[in-house]
Coordinates of C-alpha atoms in Angstrom, one line a residue:
Chain U
X87 CA 22.2 -10.1 -66.6
X88 CA 23.8 -9.1 -62.8
X89 CA 23.2 -8.1 -60.0
X90 CA 25.5 -5.5 -59.1
X91 CA 24.1 -4.3 -55.4
X92 CA 21.9 -4.8 -53.3
X93 CA 20.9 -3.1 -50.1
X94 CA 18.4 -3.1 -47.5
X95 CA 16.2 -1.1 -44.7
X96 CA 15.0 -2.1 -41.6
X97 CA 12.6 -0.2 -39.8
X98 CA 14.2 0.7 -36.1
X99 CA 11.0 -0.6 -33.8
X100 CA 11.7 -4.8 -33.1
X101 CA 8.5 -6.7 -32.1
X102 CA 9.1 -9.8 -29.9
X103 CA 6.3 -12.6 -29.6
X104 CA 6.0 -11.2 -26.2
X105 CA 3.8 -8.4 -27.4
X106 CA 1.9 -11.0 -28.8
X107 CA 1.3 -12.8 -26.1
X108 CA 0.2 -10.5 -24.4
X109 CA -2.3 -9.2 -26.5
X110 CA -3.5 -12.6 -28.0
X111 CA -1.9 -15.0 -25.3
X112 CA 0.2 -16.8 -28.4
X113 CA 3.0 -17.9 -26.3
X114 CA 6.6 -17.8 -27.7
X115 CA 7.0 -21.5 -28.0
X116 CA 3.3 -21.4 -29.9
X117 CA 4.5 -18.8 -32.5
X118 CA 8.0 -20.3 -32.8
X119 CA 7.3 -23.8 -33.2
X120 CA 4.4 -23.1 -35.8
X121 CA 6.7 -20.6 -37.8
X122 CA 10.1 -20.4 -36.9
X123 CA 9.2 -16.3 -35.9
X124 CA 11.0 -15.1 -32.8
X125 CA 10.5 -11.2 -33.8
X126 CA 9.5 -8.8 -36.7
X127 CA 10.6 -5.0 -37.6
X128 CA 7.3 -2.7 -37.4
X129 CA 7.6 0.7 -39.3
X130 CA 7.1 3.5 -37.2
X131 CA 3.9 6.1 -37.6
X132 CA 4.7 7.9 -41.3
X133 CA 7.2 5.1 -42.4
X134 CA 5.3 3.4 -45.2
X135 CA 6.2 1.2 -48.6
X136 CA 7.3 4.5 -50.3
X137 CA 9.3 5.7 -47.2
X138 CA 11.2 2.9 -46.6
X139 CA 11.7 2.9 -50.8
X140 CA 13.1 5.9 -50.4
X141 CA 15.5 5.1 -47.6
X142 CA 16.7 1.3 -49.3
X143 CA 17.6 3.6 -52.2
X144 CA 19.7 5.8 -50.4
X145 CA 21.1 2.8 -49.1
X146 CA 22.0 1.5 -52.2
X147 CA 22.8 5.2 -53.9
X148 CA 26.6 4.7 -50.9
X149 CA 27.1 1.3 -53.2
X150 CA 26.5 1.8 -56.7
X151 CA 26.4 4.8 -59.2
X152 CA 22.5 5.0 -59.5
X153 CA 22.6 7.8 -61.9
X154 CA 22.4 6.3 -65.1
X155 CA 19.4 3.6 -64.2
X156 CA 17.4 3.5 -67.2
X157 CA 14.1 1.6 -65.9
X158 CA 12.3 1.2 -62.2
X159 CA 10.5 -1.8 -61.0
X160 CA 8.7 -1.4 -57.8
X161 CA 6.6 -4.0 -55.8
X162 CA 4.8 -4.3 -53.6
X163 CA 1.1 -5.4 -51.8
X164 CA 1.0 -3.1 -49.0
X165 CA 1.1 0.1 -51.2
X166 CA 1.1 3.4 -49.3
X167 CA 0.0 5.3 -52.8
X168 CA -1.6 3.2 -56.1
X169 CA -0.9 5.9 -58.0
X170 CA 2.1 7.5 -57.0
X171 CA 3.7 3.9 -56.4
X172 CA 7.3 3.6 -54.7
X173 CA 8.7 3.4 -58.1
X174 CA 7.5 6.7 -58.6
X175 CA 8.6 8.0 -55.4
X176 CA 11.9 6.4 -56.4
X177 CA 11.8 7.9 -59.9
X178 CA 11.2 11.4 -58.0
X179 CA 13.7 10.9 -55.7
X180 CA 16.7 10.0 -58.1
X181 CA 15.4 12.9 -60.6
X182 CA 16.1 10.5 -63.7
X183 CA 14.1 11.7 -66.2
X184 CA 11.7 9.6 -68.7
X185 CA 12.7 6.4 -67.8
X186 CA 10.2 3.7 -68.2
X187 CA 8.9 3.3 -64.5
X188 CA 6.3 0.9 -63.0
X189 CA 4.9 -1.0 -59.9
X190 CA 3.8 -4.7 -60.0
X191 CA 2.4 -6.8 -57.7
X192 CA 2.5 -10.6 -57.7
X193 CA 1.9 -11.0 -53.4
X194 CA 5.1 -12.3 -52.2
X195 CA 6.7 -13.4 -55.6
X196 CA 6.8 -10.1 -57.1
X197 CA 10.7 -10.2 -56.6
X198 CA 11.1 -12.5 -59.4
X199 CA 8.3 -11.0 -61.1
X200 CA 10.0 -7.6 -61.2
X201 CA 13.1 -9.0 -62.5
X202 CA 11.4 -11.2 -65.7
X203 CA 10.0 -7.7 -66.4
X204 CA 13.8 -6.3 -66.2
X205 CA 15.3 -9.5 -68.4
X206 CA 12.8 -8.3 -70.9
X207 CA 13.3 -4.8 -71.0
X208 CA 16.8 -6.0 -71.5
X209 CA 16.4 -8.3 -74.3
X210 CA 14.5 -5.4 -76.2
X211 CA 17.2 -2.8 -75.9
X212 CA 14.9 -0.5 -73.9
X213 CA 17.2 -0.3 -70.5
X214 CA 21.1 -2.1 -69.8
X215 CA 20.5 -0.7 -65.3
X216 CA 17.6 -1.1 -63.9
X217 CA 16.7 -0.7 -60.1
X218 CA 14.0 -3.1 -58.7
X219 CA 12.7 -1.4 -55.7
X220 CA 10.7 -4.3 -53.1
X221 CA 9.1 -3.0 -50.5
X222 CA 6.3 -4.0 -47.8
X223 CA 4.4 -2.6 -45.3
X224 CA 2.7 -5.4 -43.8
X225 CA 1.8 -4.1 -40.4
X226 CA 0.1 -1.1 -41.9
X227 CA -2.6 -3.5 -43.5
X228 CA -2.2 -6.6 -40.8
X229 CA -4.6 -7.1 -38.2
X230 CA -2.5 -7.9 -35.2
X231 CA -5.2 -9.3 -32.6
X232 CA -6.1 -11.9 -35.6
X233 CA -4.7 -15.3 -33.9
X234 CA -4.2 -16.9 -37.4
X235 CA -2.2 -14.7 -38.9
X236 CA -1.4 -11.3 -36.8
X237 CA 2.4 -12.3 -35.5
X238 CA 3.8 -13.6 -38.9
X239 CA 4.2 -10.4 -40.4
X240 CA 6.9 -7.7 -40.4
X241 CA 8.0 -4.8 -42.4
X242 CA 10.8 -4.1 -44.9
X243 CA 12.8 -2.9 -48.4
X244 CA 15.1 -3.7 -50.3
X245 CA 16.7 -2.7 -53.6
X246 CA 19.2 -4.3 -56.3
X247 CA 20.6 -2.5 -59.0
X248 CA 20.6 -5.0 -61.5
X249 CA 22.5 -5.2 -65.3
X250 CA 22.5 -6.3 -68.3
X251 CA 26.8 -5.9 -68.6
X252 CA 28.9 -6.7 -65.6
X253 CA 30.2 -4.4 -63.5
X254 CA 33.1 -5.9 -61.4
X255 CA 34.2 -9.2 -60.0
X256 CA 31.8 -9.0 -57.2
X257 CA 28.5 -9.0 -59.2
X258 CA 26.1 -12.0 -58.9
X259 CA 25.0 -13.6 -62.4
X260 CA 21.8 -14.5 -63.1
X261 CA 21.9 -17.1 -64.9
X262 CA 18.3 -17.8 -65.7
X263 CA 14.3 -17.5 -63.8
X264 CA 11.0 -17.8 -64.4
X265 CA 7.9 -17.3 -63.0
X266 CA 4.5 -18.6 -63.0
X267 CA 0.8 -18.2 -61.7
X268 CA -1.0 -20.5 -59.8
X269 CA -4.1 -19.5 -59.5
X270 CA -5.5 -22.8 -60.7
X271 CA -4.3 -24.8 -57.6
X272 CA -6.0 -25.2 -54.7
X273 CA -7.8 -21.9 -52.6
X274 CA -5.5 -19.8 -54.8
X275 CA -8.3 -16.7 -54.7
X276 CA -9.0 -17.1 -51.2
X277 CA -6.4 -18.2 -49.0
X278 CA -4.8 -15.1 -48.7
X279 CA -6.4 -11.4 -49.4
X280 CA -5.8 -7.9 -49.1
X281 CA -8.8 -6.1 -50.0
X282 CA -8.3 -2.3 -49.0
X283 CA -11.8 -1.1 -49.1
X284 CA -12.5 -3.7 -46.9
X285 CA -9.9 -4.8 -44.6
X286 CA -6.6 -5.5 -44.5
X287 CA -4.7 -8.8 -45.0
X288 CA -6.2 -12.2 -44.1
X289 CA -5.1 -15.8 -44.5
X290 CA -8.2 -17.9 -43.8
X291 CA -6.8 -21.0 -46.0
X292 CA -3.1 -20.9 -44.0
X293 CA -3.0 -24.9 -44.8
X294 CA -4.0 -24.7 -48.7
X295 CA -0.9 -22.0 -48.8
X296 CA 1.6 -24.1 -46.3
X297 CA 0.8 -27.2 -49.0
X298 CA 1.1 -25.5 -52.0
X299 CA 4.0 -23.6 -51.1
X300 CA 5.8 -26.7 -50.2
X301 CA 4.7 -28.3 -53.9
X302 CA 5.8 -25.3 -56.2
X303 CA 9.4 -23.7 -55.0
X304 CA 10.7 -27.1 -54.9
X305 CA 8.8 -28.1 -59.0
X306 CA 10.3 -24.1 -59.8
X307 CA 14.0 -24.6 -58.3
X308 CA 14.3 -27.9 -60.3
X309 CA 12.5 -26.3 -63.2
X310 CA 14.9 -23.5 -63.4
X311 CA 18.3 -25.9 -62.7
X312 CA 17.6 -28.3 -65.5
X313 CA 17.8 -26.0 -67.9
X314 CA 21.2 -25.5 -67.2
X315 CA 21.7 -29.1 -67.0
X316 CA 21.8 -28.4 -63.0
X317 CA 20.3 -30.6 -59.7
X318 CA 19.5 -30.0 -56.5
X319 CA 22.8 -30.9 -55.4
X320 CA 24.7 -28.6 -57.5
X321 CA 23.3 -25.6 -55.5
X322 CA 25.5 -24.3 -52.6
X323 CA 22.4 -21.8 -51.0
X324 CA 18.3 -22.1 -51.3
X325 CA 16.8 -19.0 -50.7
X326 CA 13.1 -19.4 -50.3
X327 CA 10.1 -17.2 -49.9
X328 CA 10.3 -16.0 -46.2
X329 CA 6.5 -17.0 -45.2
X330 CA 7.2 -20.0 -42.6
X331 CA 10.6 -21.5 -41.3
X332 CA 8.7 -25.0 -41.3
X333 CA 7.7 -24.1 -45.3
X334 CA 11.3 -23.5 -46.3
X335 CA 12.3 -26.9 -44.1
X336 CA 9.6 -28.2 -46.0
X337 CA 11.8 -27.2 -49.4
X338 CA 14.9 -28.2 -48.4
X339 CA 14.0 -31.5 -47.7
X340 CA 11.9 -32.5 -50.8
X341 CA 14.9 -30.9 -52.8
X342 CA 17.3 -33.2 -50.4
X343 CA 19.1 -30.5 -48.9
X344 CA 20.5 -30.1 -45.2
X345 CA 19.5 -27.0 -43.7
X346 CA 23.0 -25.8 -43.8
X347 CA 22.3 -24.6 -47.4
X348 CA 19.2 -22.9 -46.1
X349 CA 18.7 -18.8 -45.8
X350 CA 16.4 -17.8 -44.1
X351 CA 15.9 -13.7 -41.9
X352 CA 12.3 -15.5 -40.9
X353 CA 13.7 -15.8 -37.6
X354 CA 14.1 -12.1 -37.3
X355 CA 12.3 -10.5 -39.6
X356 CA 9.2 -12.3 -39.8
X357 CA 7.1 -12.6 -43.4
X358 CA 8.4 -9.0 -45.5
X359 CA 6.2 -10.5 -48.1
X360 CA 7.9 -10.0 -51.7
X361 CA 10.9 -7.9 -49.7
X362 CA 12.2 -10.8 -47.8
X363 CA 14.3 -12.6 -50.2
X364 CA 16.0 -9.7 -51.1
X365 CA 17.1 -8.9 -48.0
X366 CA 18.5 -11.5 -47.5
X367 CA 20.6 -10.9 -50.4
X368 CA 22.1 -8.0 -49.1
X369 CA 22.5 -9.0 -45.6
X370 CA 24.4 -12.4 -47.2
X371 CA 26.0 -10.8 -50.0
X372 CA 29.6 -10.5 -48.4
X373 CA 29.7 -13.8 -47.0
X374 CA 28.9 -15.0 -50.9
X375 CA 32.1 -17.2 -52.0
X376 CA 33.3 -17.4 -56.6
X377 CA 31.5 -20.4 -57.8
X378 CA 28.7 -20.6 -55.2
X379 CA 25.1 -21.0 -56.4
X380 CA 22.1 -19.8 -55.2
X381 CA 18.5 -20.7 -55.9
X382 CA 16.2 -18.1 -55.2
X383 CA 12.4 -19.5 -55.0
X384 CA 9.3 -17.5 -54.5
X385 CA 5.4 -18.2 -53.8
X386 CA 2.7 -15.8 -53.0
X387 CA -0.8 -15.4 -52.2
X388 CA -3.2 -15.9 -55.6
X389 CA -1.3 -18.2 -56.5
X390 CA 2.4 -17.2 -57.8
X391 CA 5.5 -18.5 -57.8
X392 CA 9.0 -18.5 -59.3
X393 CA 12.8 -19.3 -59.2
X394 CA 15.8 -17.9 -60.5
X395 CA 19.7 -19.4 -60.6
X396 CA 22.0 -17.2 -59.3
X397 CA 26.0 -17.7 -59.7
X398 CA 28.4 -15.5 -57.5
Chain Z
X187 CA 3.3 -7.7 -82.4
X188 CA -0.7 -7.8 -82.6
X189 CA -3.6 -6.8 -81.0
X190 CA -5.7 -9.5 -82.1
X191 CA -8.7 -9.3 -80.1
X192 CA -10.5 -6.6 -77.8
X193 CA -13.5 -6.5 -76.1
X194 CA -15.0 -4.0 -72.7
X195 CA -17.3 -4.3 -70.0
X196 CA -18.9 -1.4 -68.4
X197 CA -21.5 -1.9 -65.4
X198 CA -25.1 -1.3 -66.4
X199 CA -25.3 2.4 -63.9
X200 CA -25.8 4.9 -65.9
X201 CA -24.8 8.5 -63.7
X202 CA -25.6 11.8 -65.1
X203 CA -24.0 15.5 -64.3
X204 CA -27.5 15.8 -62.5
X205 CA -26.4 13.9 -59.3
X206 CA -23.4 15.7 -59.0
X207 CA -26.0 18.8 -59.1
X208 CA -28.2 17.7 -56.0
X209 CA -25.3 16.3 -54.3
X210 CA -23.1 19.3 -54.5
X211 CA -24.8 22.1 -56.8
X212 CA -22.3 21.5 -59.8
X213 CA -24.4 22.4 -62.7
X214 CA -24.3 20.1 -66.3
X215 CA -23.1 23.1 -67.8
X216 CA -20.2 23.5 -65.6
X217 CA -18.9 20.1 -65.5
X218 CA -19.0 20.0 -69.2
X219 CA -17.6 23.2 -69.9
X220 CA -14.5 22.3 -67.6
X221 CA -14.4 18.6 -68.4
X222 CA -16.4 17.3 -71.4
X223 CA -17.7 14.7 -69.4
X224 CA -21.8 13.9 -69.4
X225 CA -22.3 10.9 -68.2
X226 CA -20.2 7.9 -66.2
X227 CA -20.8 4.1 -65.0
X228 CA -20.8 3.1 -61.8
X229 CA -19.6 -0.4 -60.5
X230 CA -22.5 -1.9 -58.5
X231 CA -22.5 -3.0 -55.1
X232 CA -20.3 -6.4 -55.3
X233 CA -18.7 -5.1 -58.9
X234 CA -14.7 -4.8 -58.2
X235 CA -11.6 -4.4 -60.4
X236 CA -11.6 -8.2 -60.0
X237 CA -15.2 -9.0 -61.1
X238 CA -15.0 -6.2 -64.1
X239 CA -11.9 -8.2 -65.0
X240 CA -13.8 -11.2 -65.3
X241 CA -17.0 -10.3 -66.8
X242 CA -14.4 -8.4 -69.6
X243 CA -12.6 -11.9 -70.6
X244 CA -15.8 -13.5 -71.0
X245 CA -16.5 -11.2 -73.4
X246 CA -13.3 -11.6 -75.1
X247 CA -13.7 -15.3 -74.9
X248 CA -16.3 -14.7 -77.2
X249 CA -14.2 -13.4 -80.0
X250 CA -10.7 -15.3 -79.5
X251 CA -9.3 -18.4 -78.5
X252 CA -8.2 -17.7 -75.2
X253 CA -7.3 -21.1 -73.7
X254 CA -3.6 -20.8 -75.4
X255 CA -2.9 -17.9 -73.6
X256 CA 0.8 -18.0 -72.1
X257 CA 1.0 -14.3 -70.1
X258 CA -1.8 -12.7 -68.6
X259 CA -0.9 -8.7 -67.4
X260 CA -3.4 -6.9 -65.6
X261 CA -3.5 -3.2 -64.4
X262 CA -5.5 -0.9 -62.2
X263 CA -4.8 1.7 -59.7
X264 CA -8.0 1.0 -58.0
X265 CA -7.7 -2.7 -56.7
X266 CA -10.2 -5.1 -55.4
X267 CA -7.1 -7.7 -53.9
X268 CA -4.0 -6.2 -53.9
X269 CA -2.2 -10.1 -53.5
X270 CA -5.2 -11.9 -55.6
X271 CA -5.0 -9.5 -57.9
X272 CA -6.8 -9.4 -61.3
X273 CA -4.2 -10.7 -63.0
X274 CA -4.6 -13.8 -61.1
X275 CA -8.2 -14.3 -60.7
X276 CA -8.5 -13.6 -64.5
X277 CA -6.0 -17.0 -64.5
X278 CA -8.2 -19.0 -62.5
X279 CA -11.0 -18.0 -64.1
X280 CA -9.1 -19.2 -67.8
X281 CA -8.0 -22.3 -65.7
X282 CA -4.5 -22.1 -67.1
X283 CA -1.7 -23.4 -65.4
X284 CA 1.9 -22.0 -64.9
X285 CA 1.8 -18.9 -66.9
X286 CA 3.7 -15.9 -65.7
X287 CA 0.8 -13.5 -64.2
X288 CA 1.7 -10.1 -62.5
X289 CA -0.5 -6.8 -62.1
X290 CA 0.7 -3.7 -62.8
X291 CA 0.1 -0.1 -61.6
X292 CA 1.6 3.4 -63.5
X293 CA -1.4 5.1 -62.5
X294 CA -3.5 5.8 -65.9
X295 CA -0.6 4.8 -68.0
X296 CA -0.7 1.2 -67.4
X297 CA -1.8 0.1 -70.2
X298 CA 1.0 0.8 -72.2
X299 CA 3.1 -0.4 -69.2
X300 CA 1.8 -3.4 -69.6
X301 CA 1.9 -3.7 -73.0
X302 CA 5.5 -2.9 -73.0
X303 CA 6.0 -5.6 -70.2
X304 CA 4.4 -8.5 -73.0
X305 CA 6.6 -6.8 -75.7
X306 CA 9.7 -7.8 -73.4
X307 CA 8.3 -11.3 -72.8
X308 CA 7.1 -11.8 -76.4
X309 CA 11.5 -10.8 -77.2
X310 CA 12.6 -13.5 -74.2
X311 CA 10.6 -16.4 -76.0
X312 CA 8.6 -16.7 -72.8
X313 CA 5.2 -16.3 -74.6
X314 CA 3.5 -15.5 -77.5
X315 CA 0.0 -15.0 -76.6
X316 CA -0.8 -12.4 -73.9
X317 CA -3.6 -11.4 -72.1
X318 CA -4.1 -7.6 -71.2
X319 CA -6.7 -6.9 -68.3
X320 CA -7.1 -3.3 -67.7
X321 CA -9.9 -2.7 -65.0
X322 CA -10.5 0.4 -63.1
X323 CA -13.3 0.6 -60.1
X324 CA -12.6 4.6 -59.5
X325 CA -16.0 4.6 -57.6
X326 CA -15.1 2.4 -54.9
X327 CA -11.9 5.0 -54.3
X328 CA -13.2 8.3 -54.9
X329 CA -15.5 10.9 -52.8
X330 CA -18.1 11.9 -54.7
X331 CA -18.5 14.8 -52.5
X332 CA -15.3 16.2 -53.7
X333 CA -16.2 19.1 -56.2
X334 CA -13.0 18.8 -57.0
X335 CA -12.6 15.6 -58.7
X336 CA -15.6 13.5 -57.7
X337 CA -17.8 14.1 -60.8
X338 CA -14.3 13.5 -63.0
X339 CA -14.5 9.5 -62.6
X340 CA -16.0 6.4 -64.4
X341 CA -16.0 3.0 -63.6
X342 CA -15.1 0.4 -66.4
X343 CA -12.8 -2.8 -68.1
X344 CA -11.0 -4.1 -70.9
X345 CA -9.1 -6.8 -71.9
X346 CA -7.1 -7.3 -75.1
X347 CA -5.5 -10.6 -76.3
X348 CA -2.0 -9.6 -78.2
X349 CA 0.0 -12.0 -80.1
X350 CA 3.2 -12.2 -81.2
X351 CA 2.5 -13.5 -84.6
X352 CA -0.2 -12.3 -86.6
X353 CA -3.7 -14.6 -86.3
X354 CA -5.7 -12.4 -88.9
X355 CA -6.4 -9.7 -91.4
X356 CA -8.6 -7.8 -89.2
X357 CA -5.2 -7.7 -86.6
X358 CA -3.9 -4.1 -85.6
X359 CA -0.1 -4.3 -85.7
X360 CA 1.8 -2.7 -82.8
X361 CA 4.4 -1.0 -84.5
X362 CA 6.4 0.4 -81.7
X363 CA 5.5 1.7 -77.9
X364 CA 7.3 4.0 -75.7
X365 CA 6.8 4.5 -71.7
X366 CA 8.4 6.7 -69.3
X367 CA 8.1 8.5 -66.3
X368 CA 8.0 11.8 -65.0
X369 CA 7.8 11.8 -61.8
X370 CA 10.5 14.7 -61.6
X371 CA 8.5 17.0 -63.4
X372 CA 5.9 19.4 -61.6
X373 CA 4.0 17.9 -59.0
X374 CA 4.1 14.9 -59.9
X375 CA 4.3 12.8 -56.1
X376 CA 1.6 14.8 -55.0
X377 CA -0.8 16.1 -57.6
X378 CA -3.2 13.0 -57.6
X379 CA -3.1 10.9 -54.9
X380 CA -4.5 7.1 -53.8
X381 CA -3.7 6.2 -49.9
X382 CA -5.5 3.4 -49.3
X383 CA -4.6 3.2 -45.4
X384 CA -5.9 7.2 -45.6
X385 CA -8.5 7.8 -47.9
X386 CA -9.6 7.6 -51.7
X387 CA -8.0 9.4 -54.8
X388 CA -7.9 12.9 -54.7
X389 CA -6.5 15.5 -57.2
X390 CA -5.1 18.2 -55.1
X391 CA -3.2 19.6 -57.8
X392 CA -5.3 19.4 -60.9
X393 CA -3.7 22.2 -62.6
X394 CA -0.2 20.5 -63.0
X395 CA -1.6 17.5 -64.0
X396 CA -3.5 19.3 -66.9
X397 CA -0.5 21.0 -67.8
X398 CA 1.7 17.8 -67.7
X399 CA -0.6 15.9 -69.5
X400 CA -0.8 18.5 -71.9
X401 CA 3.0 18.7 -72.5
X402 CA 3.8 15.0 -72.2
X403 CA 1.0 13.3 -74.5
X404 CA 2.0 15.1 -77.4
X405 CA 5.9 14.5 -77.2
X406 CA 5.2 11.1 -76.7
X407 CA 3.7 10.8 -79.8
X408 CA 5.5 12.6 -81.7
X409 CA 8.7 10.2 -80.1
X410 CA 6.9 7.4 -81.4
X411 CA 6.2 8.9 -84.6
X412 CA 9.5 9.7 -85.0
X413 CA 11.2 6.4 -84.6
X414 CA 9.2 5.1 -88.0
X415 CA 10.2 8.5 -89.6
X416 CA 6.6 9.5 -89.4
X417 CA 4.9 12.7 -88.3
X418 CA 1.7 13.6 -86.7
X419 CA 0.3 14.4 -90.1
X420 CA 0.4 10.9 -90.7
X421 CA -1.6 10.0 -88.1
X422 CA -5.3 9.1 -89.0
X423 CA -6.6 9.1 -85.1
X424 CA -5.2 10.1 -81.9
X425 CA -6.1 8.3 -78.5
X426 CA -5.2 9.9 -75.8
X427 CA -6.3 9.0 -72.0
X428 CA -9.5 9.9 -71.7
X429 CA -9.2 12.3 -68.5
X430 CA -10.9 15.4 -69.8
X431 CA -11.8 16.5 -73.0
X432 CA -9.9 19.6 -72.9
X433 CA -7.1 17.8 -72.3
X434 CA -7.4 15.3 -75.4
X435 CA -8.7 19.0 -77.6
X436 CA -5.1 20.4 -76.3
X437 CA -3.1 17.5 -77.2
X438 CA -4.9 17.8 -81.2
X439 CA -3.9 21.4 -80.8
X440 CA -0.4 20.6 -79.9
X441 CA -0.5 18.2 -82.4
X442 CA -1.7 20.2 -85.2
X443 CA -4.5 18.0 -85.8
X444 CA -8.6 18.5 -85.9
X445 CA -10.8 16.8 -84.0
X446 CA -12.3 14.8 -86.2
X447 CA -9.0 12.3 -85.8
X448 CA -9.3 12.4 -82.0
X449 CA -11.0 9.6 -80.4
X450 CA -12.8 10.1 -77.3
X451 CA -15.3 8.1 -74.7
X452 CA -14.7 10.8 -72.0
X453 CA -17.7 12.3 -72.5
X454 CA -20.3 9.1 -71.6
X455 CA -17.5 7.0 -69.7
X456 CA -15.5 9.6 -67.6
X457 CA -12.3 9.2 -66.4
X458 CA -11.6 5.4 -66.5
X459 CA -8.6 5.6 -65.8
X460 CA -6.2 3.0 -67.4
X461 CA -8.7 1.2 -69.2
X462 CA -9.9 4.2 -71.0
X463 CA -7.9 3.5 -74.2
X464 CA -8.3 0.3 -74.2
X465 CA -12.2 0.5 -74.2
X466 CA -12.5 2.8 -76.9
X467 CA -10.0 0.7 -78.8
X468 CA -12.8 -1.9 -78.2
X469 CA -15.7 0.6 -79.3
X470 CA -14.2 1.7 -82.3
X471 CA -12.3 -1.8 -83.9
X472 CA -14.9 -2.4 -86.4
X473 CA -14.6 1.1 -87.9
X474 CA -10.8 1.4 -88.3
X475 CA -9.9 1.1 -92.2
X476 CA -7.0 -1.0 -93.6
X477 CA -4.2 1.2 -94.2
X478 CA -4.6 3.7 -91.0
X479 CA -3.0 4.9 -88.3
X480 CA -3.6 5.2 -84.7
X481 CA -1.2 6.9 -82.2
X482 CA -2.5 5.6 -78.6
X483 CA -1.0 8.2 -75.9
X484 CA -1.2 8.0 -72.0
X485 CA -0.1 10.3 -68.9
X486 CA -1.5 8.8 -65.5
X487 CA -0.4 10.5 -61.5
X488 CA 2.7 9.6 -60.4
X489 CA 3.8 11.3 -63.1
X490 CA 4.3 8.5 -65.6
X491 CA 3.3 8.2 -69.8
X492 CA 3.5 6.9 -73.0
X493 CA 2.6 6.5 -76.7
X494 CA 1.9 3.8 -78.9
X495 CA 1.8 3.5 -82.5
X496 CA -0.7 1.0 -84.0
X497 CA -1.5 0.2 -88.3
X498 CA -4.7 -1.4 -89.4

């Protein structure tokens, strides 16, 4: 299957580290040293995962024909509406009747869960042109006074048109992907939580998240490469979940790859949840060269992980 | 594929209509005439979609070997945790490493979305034994003072072990299923909403939900039957989404089937969201006779719908 087109949407408001210096006394140097983050975007009042999804689908419409989409899979862990999910508002917006429409959450790793679900519908011949929309409104659910994780989060959305057959020379080929739950590992079920009836997103065991992310992303990357007889040396770019620049660098180190091969947007977007990797794919789309191989690898609270091998 | 086993879990507390008479002045007769509901269950303090999921999986373990489960799909629109989803706590509880684990929402129709996702993983040879867990904590998100819909909701959970190959003579055969979004119809994106950052579940356009449910459930049922050269006359039981007994009766009437063929638990459980049909399957499991055909059909806020043909 193929990624025919991808778009991203970012809220206009930029929040620099100086905001958290004023609020919590965290210096720019303290934040950037620990996370790599200098700034992030914040949704405006009235913006949420549903409105951002519609925005990004409008952007994608300018690049690709969405009128024949026959499957919509949304993903978020920061939902505006758990009944009228982002997938449903997108279906409503596109006004395409009677196609499977569902939203998923596997926290920050949902992008690959969503694409694997698409892969299943393609295998069943129940769909051939799928719209995947990932959208996070972290600042809706975060506590910016939280000195542990308040400064990590950013908002944003991305949309991908995934087709079973190649549509053009510029399509990215999805060679294969895998996802897995690692809820048995470490402090999986308490390290990062978002319990809407209790409070917003908190990360009581950041170190455990860090350690497991550094284990699972390289492991999953090597697994998907091995399926195609490849190793890390065959990879042109690694696009890990954008949780923390130190995690991303650790992943590259474990894979034995130089930092030039790392794709990263966390410096200016923060952790945009399951949208981060898709936003980066959209940002870098025009720079990819024929024959290049990209491994997208994700890790999320819960825990869950995945890896996808893409070829230009 | 096959439903090898199913279990359900209900919180102990029973809330009768007299509760709403005292609270809102709604008489037992007023509620039963309009909805068919006499009582519903309410989760205890500390219970939620995640704890109920673990409870129901424990029940299922007594009926089937879950140690070789290789896929977990959870579903809820009343999440306890949107990051550590019910699928993740179940994976943690079963302590099965590295299997795809994801939660979905397509409101009250998610049961069939979850099973269709399983169907996709089976087609991909990425799974052969899937655990589907549906769990709703409506009373966590409802406003019981709401005279429009406060009295409709109940809590509960169910779990199904779905296998690619037949495991025993008693397995239910899933002949086929379909799902669809109907977000283009009526007041789909505003009729029933649950916006955690704003407030709980509300149903400002109940009549629109009613009308569309009565259109889409019979339509989807006939569609799935037609795929197998069958008509409504070939069906032994219809198990519609448990939203309102008047909707269920309307569905039977449209299909030209007598009320004896209706499976219903809304009278004593209320609307248990995406769990309702699965709870009913569990309740009725022992009474099904070889050769019988059951159509499960769902409709949910958003809107979304589906139908599944099952044979004993």
